[in-house]
Every structure is written in C-alpha cells, then in structure tokens.
Amino acid sequence: SIGQNNGTLQGGTTFSAGIVGQCFTFDGSSGFIDIADTASMDFGTGDFTIAGWVRFPSLATVPDPGSSSSGSEEIIHKVVGLWPNDQTYFLEYTDGPAFRFMVHDTAANENDFTVAAPLAVGIWYHVAAVRAGNTNRVYLDGLLLGEQVAGSHANTGTGGIARIGRIAPNGIPGLTRFFHGDIDEFCLYSRALTSSDIQQIVCSPTLSIRVSQVELCWNSQSNGLYQVEYRSDLTTNIWTALGGQILATNSPTCTQDTVTSGQPHRCYRVVR
C-alpha cells in the first residue's frame, strides 16, 4: 500500500484476517512472495530497519531437506551474488525460539546476530530488526531483545533478488526456509528506527485489544489527586480522561479500564 515494491504471490500463499485488514498467510512448504527489485531496497552500507507483525501456528521448525542445520523460516531475504561472497540482508525465525538478523558482504565481514524471543503460538508479535552502523538490534513488541556489534559496514549491495517467506537463491543448493505463519504490515525503512519510533508503531490506533480489562498501576510521588488519560490517535496530542480523578494515598495506585474486542488500541498516561 506504500511505495513501489510490488510482489507476486507464489505457491501456498493466501490471505487471512490480520492486524489491519488482511495479512499474508504462508503454508510453510511452498508459499512465498517474489518482490520486484527496486533501488529503494538497496541499502548498501547505510542504516535500515525491517519491521512487521508475525504470528506462528507452531514454534517448531523443520530443517531443509538434506541440511544438517537447525530449522529456520525466512521472513525476508535479499541477496546479490552467490555465497560465501554474496551481499545480503535477512531476518528469519529460527529454533529457540529466536530471531536471526544478518547483514553480510563476505564470509569475513558480516554481522550475524541471533537472539532468543519469548514467543507463544497464535499471538501477534511486532518484530523489528535495526541496522545502525555496525550494530544489529532486534526488538519484540517495542522492547529491545538484544544487540550485537560486528563487521565493518557490510555492503548489502544493489539489485539482486528479494523474497518474503522464503530464502532467495544464493548458490547454496537445497535451501528453502519456507515461513509457516502470518505476516502483516511489513515495512522497510531506509534509516535506523529508534526505540521510540518502534514503540509508536506498536502502539497503533488500528490494533485490536485482546483482553477485556486493563489494570493500570503507577507509583505516586506524593498524596493527591491523579487523572488517568488515554488516546487512540498517535497523529494528534489529544488525551481523554478515563473516569474521574483518583485520590492517591499510597504507592502504587491502581485503576482499571474495561474494553471490548475490536476497540482501537489505547495508550495511557497519568497526570497530577
């Protein structure tokens, strides 16, 4: 819906209900998306961010036929040339459960970062992989899972082949790494998003609440009247009072917000 990076659905790729409208659903055995090559995906030695929502029907992965390595499922892979001197970047889900984020131009110059992730079946998660200089960072639901400094401005090249849901051909026979699950609102940014940037994406007004009641607690600095406020539109700075003022006489102070499925996601603040 944004930009010029059109893709072509291949194999067992279908649509189902997503975070916003419909999402891509991959069968884990034949489905993927070929992405048209455009210069906007050529990051070279520059910073960039991969971000999107993922959901897994199973946390188990299966190795590719003939491969002795642990199973991996490709979220996105872009490659120029052939391994081991291919220029590439990719984000994949792997055994652990974990996410693996790599930028690479030769076997001797790469940042290959794998970080464990606390995942569960059937839950939407926002994952973001940030390349900032020689640092790779991975975020889950806006929180930093970890980071690694390695390589020396690995050059991810220009042109080549890009795919969502399967590894792109890089000269290693037998590798497929089909993704099994759902991907939605998938984006590439030609800059390193900050933690604040990513948290604003996660706290989106288009998300649906999954719980019926939210408990809000805070540490009051002093006794007095406090007001809990919320907003569902991150494009404005308009806050709405949640009920009446609360007299805080100890710490922590808590209140609750009752919500229904399908309501816009809410961000909260407490003011005195």
Short mmCIF file of C-alpha atoms in Angstrom, two decimals, residues 1 14-25 51-56 122-127 141 181-187 198 200-211 261-265:
data_model
loop_
_atom_site.label_atom_id
_atom_site.label_comp_id
_atom_site.label_asym_id
_atom_site.label_seq_id
_atom_site.Cartn_x
_atom_site.Cartn_y
_atom_site.Cartn_z
CA SER A 1 0.00 0.00 0.00
CA THR A 14 -3.11 -16.92 0.88
CA PHE A 15 -4.82 -14.13 2.80
CA SER A 16 -6.49 -14.18 6.22
CA ALA A 17 -7.59 -11.67 8.87
CA GLY A 18 -4.61 -9.63 10.04
CA ILE A 19 -3.69 -6.82 12.38
CA VAL A 20 -5.04 -4.36 9.80
CA GLY A 21 -7.42 -5.80 7.21
CA GLN A 22 -5.89 -8.90 5.64
CA CYS A 23 -2.47 -10.44 6.18
CA PHE A 24 -0.29 -12.86 4.21
CA THR A 25 -0.58 -16.49 5.34
CA ALA A 51 9.63 -4.27 10.73
CA GLY A 52 6.31 -6.09 10.70
CA TRP A 53 3.80 -8.23 12.58
CA VAL A 54 4.20 -12.03 12.72
CA ARG A 55 2.08 -14.86 14.10
CA PHE A 56 3.07 -18.53 14.40
CA GLY A 122 -1.29 -17.88 17.90
CA ILE A 123 -0.25 -14.43 19.18
CA TRP A 124 0.56 -11.43 17.01
CA TYR A 125 4.04 -10.01 17.71
CA HIS A 126 5.71 -6.94 16.29
CA VAL A 127 9.34 -7.65 15.36
CA ASP A 141 6.71 -5.54 20.73
CA GLY A 181 2.51 -18.48 9.69
CA ASP A 182 1.20 -14.96 9.12
CA ILE A 183 2.94 -11.68 8.25
CA ASP A 184 1.21 -8.30 8.22
CA GLU A 185 2.02 -4.59 7.84
CA PHE A 186 5.52 -5.43 6.62
CA CYS A 187 7.78 -2.40 6.09
CA ILE A 198 9.21 1.41 17.11
CA GLN A 200 4.85 4.28 18.34
CA ILE A 201 4.35 1.71 15.58
CA VAL A 202 3.44 -0.96 18.15
CA CYS A 203 1.00 1.40 19.90
CA SER A 204 -1.05 1.83 16.75
CA PRO A 205 -4.67 3.05 16.72
CA THR A 206 -5.57 0.32 14.25
CA LEU A 207 -4.77 -2.59 16.57
CA SER A 208 -7.43 -4.65 18.32
CA ILE A 209 -7.41 -5.21 22.08
CA ARG A 210 -7.09 -8.90 23.03
CA VAL A 211 -8.17 -8.53 26.69
CA SER A 261 -12.62 -6.76 21.44
CA GLY A 262 -12.20 -4.65 18.33
CA GLN A 263 -11.78 -1.29 20.08
CA PRO A 264 -8.81 0.84 18.96
CA HIS A 265 -5.64 0.24 20.92
#
